[in-house]
One Martini backbone bead per residue (centre of mass of N, CA, C, O) as a GRO file, in nm:
protein
  230
    1UNK     BB    1  -0.964   0.274  -1.888
    2UNK     BB    2  -1.297   0.140  -1.736
    3UNK     BB    3  -1.551   0.263  -1.610
    4UNK     BB    4  -1.511   0.455  -1.386
    5UNK     BB    5  -1.634   0.643  -1.105
    6UNK     BB    6  -1.692   1.009  -1.081
    7UNK     BB    7  -1.713   1.246  -0.806
    8UNK     BB    8  -1.810   1.590  -0.848
    9UNK     BB    9  -1.761   1.858  -0.586
   10UNK     BB   10  -1.882   2.167  -0.677
   11UNK     BB   11  -2.001   2.521  -0.690
   12UNK     BB   12  -1.846   2.551  -0.958
   13UNK     BB   13  -1.991   2.472  -1.244
   14UNK     BB   14  -1.776   2.524  -1.472
   15UNK     BB   15  -1.550   2.374  -1.345
   16UNK     BB   16  -1.728   2.093  -1.330
   17UNK     BB   17  -1.748   2.058  -1.645
   18UNK     BB   18  -1.449   2.057  -1.710
   19UNK     BB   19  -1.381   1.796  -1.565
   20UNK     BB   20  -1.601   1.625  -1.702
   21UNK     BB   21  -1.488   1.652  -1.983
   22UNK     BB   22  -1.220   1.526  -1.938
   23UNK     BB   23  -1.281   1.260  -1.793
   24UNK     BB   24  -1.479   1.147  -2.028
   25UNK     BB   25  -1.252   1.122  -2.239
   26UNK     BB   26  -1.111   0.895  -2.056
   27UNK     BB   27  -1.387   0.706  -1.971
   28UNK     BB   28  -1.536   0.822  -1.755
   29UNK     BB   29  -1.776   0.815  -1.487
   30UNK     BB   30  -1.990   1.104  -1.433
   31UNK     BB   31  -2.059   1.320  -1.136
   32UNK     BB   32  -2.244   1.589  -0.985
   33UNK     BB   33  -2.207   1.824  -0.740
   34UNK     BB   34  -2.280   2.152  -0.543
   35UNK     BB   35  -2.327   2.009  -0.273
   36UNK     BB   36  -2.285   1.828   0.032
   37UNK     BB   37  -2.578   1.678   0.035
   38UNK     BB   38  -2.574   1.585  -0.260
   39UNK     BB   39  -2.302   1.418  -0.233
   40UNK     BB   40  -2.410   1.203  -0.054
   41UNK     BB   41  -2.638   1.104  -0.219
   42UNK     BB   42  -2.463   1.035  -0.475
   43UNK     BB   43  -2.272   0.831  -0.335
   44UNK     BB   44  -2.485   0.601  -0.232
   45UNK     BB   45  -2.582   0.544  -0.557
   46UNK     BB   46  -2.297   0.567  -0.737
   47UNK     BB   47  -2.045   0.446  -0.627
   48UNK     BB   48  -1.763   0.578  -0.636
   49UNK     BB   49  -1.391   0.536  -0.716
   50UNK     BB   50  -1.386   0.863  -0.695
   51UNK     BB   51  -1.333   1.198  -0.510
   52UNK     BB   52  -1.396   1.536  -0.602
   53UNK     BB   53  -1.335   1.779  -0.345
   54UNK     BB   54  -1.457   2.072  -0.226
   55UNK     BB   55  -1.428   2.266   0.065
   56UNK     BB   56  -1.618   2.510  -0.048
   57UNK     BB   57  -1.948   2.463   0.057
   58UNK     BB   58  -2.277   2.424   0.061
   59UNK     BB   59  -2.448   2.319   0.366
   60UNK     BB   60  -2.160   2.127   0.324
   61UNK     BB   61  -1.874   2.085   0.380
   62UNK     BB   62  -1.578   1.913   0.265
   63UNK     BB   63  -1.474   1.805   0.522
   64UNK     BB   64  -1.742   1.671   0.633
   65UNK     BB   65  -1.765   1.487   0.385
   66UNK     BB   66  -1.507   1.339   0.403
   67UNK     BB   67  -1.574   1.228   0.686
   68UNK     BB   68  -1.820   1.044   0.591
   69UNK     BB   69  -1.686   0.892   0.379
   70UNK     BB   70  -1.454   0.764   0.547
   71UNK     BB   71  -1.644   0.605   0.751
   72UNK     BB   72  -1.751   0.414   0.472
   73UNK     BB   73  -1.483   0.459   0.289
   74UNK     BB   74  -1.176   0.376   0.083
   75UNK     BB   75  -1.195   0.602  -0.136
   76UNK     BB   76  -1.062   0.831  -0.302
   77UNK     BB   77  -0.970   1.171  -0.213
   78UNK     BB   78  -0.983   1.482  -0.368
   79UNK     BB   79  -0.901   1.810  -0.289
   80UNK     BB   80  -1.018   2.139  -0.305
   81UNK     BB   81  -0.850   2.466  -0.326
   82UNK     BB   82  -0.827   2.826  -0.302
   83UNK     BB   83  -0.611   2.788  -0.106
   84UNK     BB   84  -0.239   2.845  -0.028
   85UNK     BB   85  -0.261   2.685   0.241
   86UNK     BB   86  -0.156   2.445   0.487
   87UNK     BB   87  -0.414   2.386   0.645
   88UNK     BB   88  -0.620   2.259   0.465
   89UNK     BB   89  -0.435   2.034   0.389
   90UNK     BB   90  -0.386   1.902   0.664
   91UNK     BB   91  -0.694   1.862   0.738
   92UNK     BB   92  -0.775   1.682   0.482
   93UNK     BB   93  -0.574   1.453   0.585
   94UNK     BB   94  -0.686   1.428   0.859
   95UNK     BB   95  -0.965   1.288   0.730
   96UNK     BB   96  -0.846   1.121   0.466
   97UNK     BB   97  -0.727   1.244   0.237
   98UNK     BB   98  -0.514   1.167  -0.040
   99UNK     BB   99  -0.561   1.467  -0.192
  100UNK     BB  100  -0.433   1.799  -0.316
  101UNK     BB  101  -0.568   2.094  -0.481
  102UNK     BB  102  -0.484   2.413  -0.614
  103UNK     BB  103  -0.618   2.675  -0.689
  104UNK     BB  104  -0.544   2.677  -0.992
  105UNK     BB  105  -0.573   2.400  -1.239
  106UNK     BB  106  -0.503   2.146  -1.439
  107UNK     BB  107  -0.665   1.927  -1.587
  108UNK     BB  108  -0.434   1.727  -1.638
  109UNK     BB  109  -0.348   1.706  -1.348
  110UNK     BB  110  -0.618   1.582  -1.257
  111UNK     BB  111  -0.608   1.320  -1.447
  112UNK     BB  112  -0.344   1.219  -1.335
  113UNK     BB  113  -0.430   1.177  -1.045
  114UNK     BB  114  -0.665   0.996  -1.082
  115UNK     BB  115  -0.524   0.759  -1.221
  116UNK     BB  116  -0.339   0.710  -1.003
  117UNK     BB  117  -0.527   0.659  -0.755
  118UNK     BB  118  -0.679   0.413  -0.890
  119UNK     BB  119  -0.425   0.235  -0.967
  120UNK     BB  120  -0.362   0.207  -0.668
  121UNK     BB  121  -0.620   0.095  -0.542
  122UNK     BB  122  -0.636  -0.164  -0.728
  123UNK     BB  123  -0.359  -0.287  -0.659
  124UNK     BB  124  -0.432  -0.317  -0.348
  125UNK     BB  125  -0.714  -0.494  -0.416
  126UNK     BB  126  -0.624  -0.688  -0.693
  127UNK     BB  127  -0.280  -0.696  -0.760
  128UNK     BB  128  -0.169  -0.869  -0.578
  129UNK     BB  129   0.053  -1.089  -0.524
  130UNK     BB  130   0.015  -1.411  -0.409
  131UNK     BB  131   0.260  -1.398  -0.200
  132UNK     BB  132   0.143  -1.108  -0.080
  133UNK     BB  133  -0.071  -1.234   0.041
  134UNK     BB  134  -0.240  -1.224   0.337
  135UNK     BB  135   0.018  -1.239   0.573
  136UNK     BB  136   0.165  -0.997   0.781
  137UNK     BB  137   0.431  -1.013   1.021
  138UNK     BB  138   0.525  -0.789   1.300
  139UNK     BB  139   0.492  -0.878   1.564
  140UNK     BB  140   0.206  -0.750   1.675
  141UNK     BB  141   0.174  -0.701   1.363
  142UNK     BB  142  -0.104  -0.722   1.142
  143UNK     BB  143  -0.151  -0.816   0.786
  144UNK     BB  144  -0.422  -0.795   0.528
  145UNK     BB  145  -0.395  -0.763   0.184
  146UNK     BB  146  -0.703  -0.850   0.104
  147UNK     BB  147  -0.872  -0.699   0.349
  148UNK     BB  148  -0.738  -0.450   0.498
  149UNK     BB  149  -0.632  -0.542   0.751
  150UNK     BB  150  -0.537  -0.414   1.084
  151UNK     BB  151  -0.334  -0.514   1.364
  152UNK     BB  152  -0.258  -0.484   1.736
  153UNK     BB  153  -0.300  -0.726   1.953
  154UNK     BB  154  -0.595  -0.768   1.795
  155UNK     BB  155  -0.625  -0.472   1.735
  156UNK     BB  156  -0.799  -0.270   1.533
  157UNK     BB  157  -0.740  -0.047   1.252
  158UNK     BB  158  -0.842   0.261   1.121
  159UNK     BB  159  -0.758   0.279   0.761
  160UNK     BB  160  -0.680   0.404   0.508
  161UNK     BB  161  -0.558   0.361   0.196
  162UNK     BB  162  -0.285   0.521   0.233
  163UNK     BB  163  -0.207   0.412   0.524
  164UNK     BB  164  -0.190   0.118   0.433
  165UNK     BB  165   0.014   0.145   0.188
  166UNK     BB  166   0.244   0.260   0.384
  167UNK     BB  167   0.263   0.035   0.578
  168UNK     BB  168   0.319  -0.190   0.387
  169UNK     BB  169   0.569  -0.094   0.261
  170UNK     BB  170   0.733  -0.098   0.513
  171UNK     BB  171   0.677  -0.409   0.568
  172UNK     BB  172   0.835  -0.493   0.286
  173UNK     BB  173   1.077  -0.310   0.428
  174UNK     BB  174   1.244  -0.398   0.650
  175UNK     BB  175   1.494  -0.219   0.801
  176UNK     BB  176   1.446  -0.004   0.547
  177UNK     BB  177   1.532   0.283   0.418
  178UNK     BB  178   1.272   0.543   0.316
  179UNK     BB  179   1.222   0.786   0.106
  180UNK     BB  180   0.995   1.016   0.055
  181UNK     BB  181   1.012   0.973  -0.257
  182UNK     BB  182   0.955   0.664  -0.248
  183UNK     BB  183   0.705   0.674  -0.107
  184UNK     BB  184   0.529   0.865  -0.282
  185UNK     BB  185   0.551   0.696  -0.543
  186UNK     BB  186   0.430   0.434  -0.445
  187UNK     BB  187   0.158   0.541  -0.319
  188UNK     BB  188   0.071   0.754  -0.551
  189UNK     BB  189   0.209   0.688  -0.847
  190UNK     BB  190   0.376   0.975  -0.845
  191UNK     BB  191   0.601   1.279  -0.934
  192UNK     BB  192   0.502   1.545  -1.085
  193UNK     BB  193   0.278   1.588  -0.855
  194UNK     BB  194   0.277   1.726  -0.566
  195UNK     BB  195   0.354   1.695  -0.212
  196UNK     BB  196   0.565   1.522  -0.003
  197UNK     BB  197   0.477   1.629   0.285
  198UNK     BB  198   0.243   1.406   0.297
  199UNK     BB  199   0.420   1.183   0.432
  200UNK     BB  200   0.449   1.309   0.716
  201UNK     BB  201   0.136   1.321   0.787
  202UNK     BB  202   0.105   1.008   0.767
  203UNK     BB  203   0.310   0.916   0.976
  204UNK     BB  204   0.167   1.048   1.204
  205UNK     BB  205  -0.099   0.905   1.178
  206UNK     BB  206  -0.004   0.626   1.222
  207UNK     BB  207   0.126   0.656   1.489
  208UNK     BB  208  -0.145   0.733   1.635
  209UNK     BB  209  -0.300   0.469   1.558
  210UNK     BB  210  -0.072   0.286   1.721
  211UNK     BB  211   0.009   0.427   1.938
  212UNK     BB  212   0.254   0.287   2.142
  213UNK     BB  213   0.369   0.161   1.863
  214UNK     BB  214   0.466   0.368   1.670
  215UNK     BB  215   0.755   0.467   1.776
  216UNK     BB  216   0.863   0.167   1.748
  217UNK     BB  217   0.826   0.114   1.434
  218UNK     BB  218   0.853   0.394   1.350
  219UNK     BB  219   1.122   0.550   1.188
  220UNK     BB  220   1.349   0.824   1.194
  221UNK     BB  221   1.587   0.931   0.934
  222UNK     BB  222   1.754   1.180   0.929
  223UNK     BB  223   1.755   1.301   0.606
  224UNK     BB  224   1.598   1.054   0.469
  225UNK     BB  225   1.355   0.896   0.649
  226UNK     BB  226   1.218   0.559   0.673
  227UNK     BB  227   1.152   0.273   0.917
  228UNK     BB  228   1.067  -0.050   0.989
  229UNK     BB  229   1.093  -0.216   1.287
  230UNK     BB  230   1.151  -0.583   1.326
   0.00000   0.00000   0.00000
């Protein structure tokens, strides 16, 4: 790791300090905010490569902060929640979060996820092989892996980084069934932590954004996984 910038947003000051300590030891530049409004101000000036965002925040909650960040940036967002229910998790993913962790959690788990998300984000932005760059075309679908643009019949889709990575993965393996485990490992970049149920959430979001084409392109193979029909 080399000086990537991390923004921590949490009103639990002691927890934020612990997170900052562990991430700083790994070579990250870290900035912290304790409420939603401060987070957005720092986000604009600090320009982080990744955001760690608590759901329960004063002034502006984490859901709204995530929505605003995602409207102007594709940087990875990891949501933190003190609730162990699926509702907050699904809502967070629906707003464009890339991952979620339920409190309490191990600082080592957080560091592992931060590293994985940054690595995957950088790989898809700058590490794509030369022959895989440029354009992928499948029927009416067109993907530019260099510019992160996706269009269907000439209409551009607004995708988050994880949605883009998942769609690109499926398109690079047309007509091939990929298991949830394979998709999770390839897109998220790790398999030790996290929940594979996130894959189904993202598949549904992709289909929704693709409109009438979604169900035609992305097929569910019951008991196995998903495939993109070319």
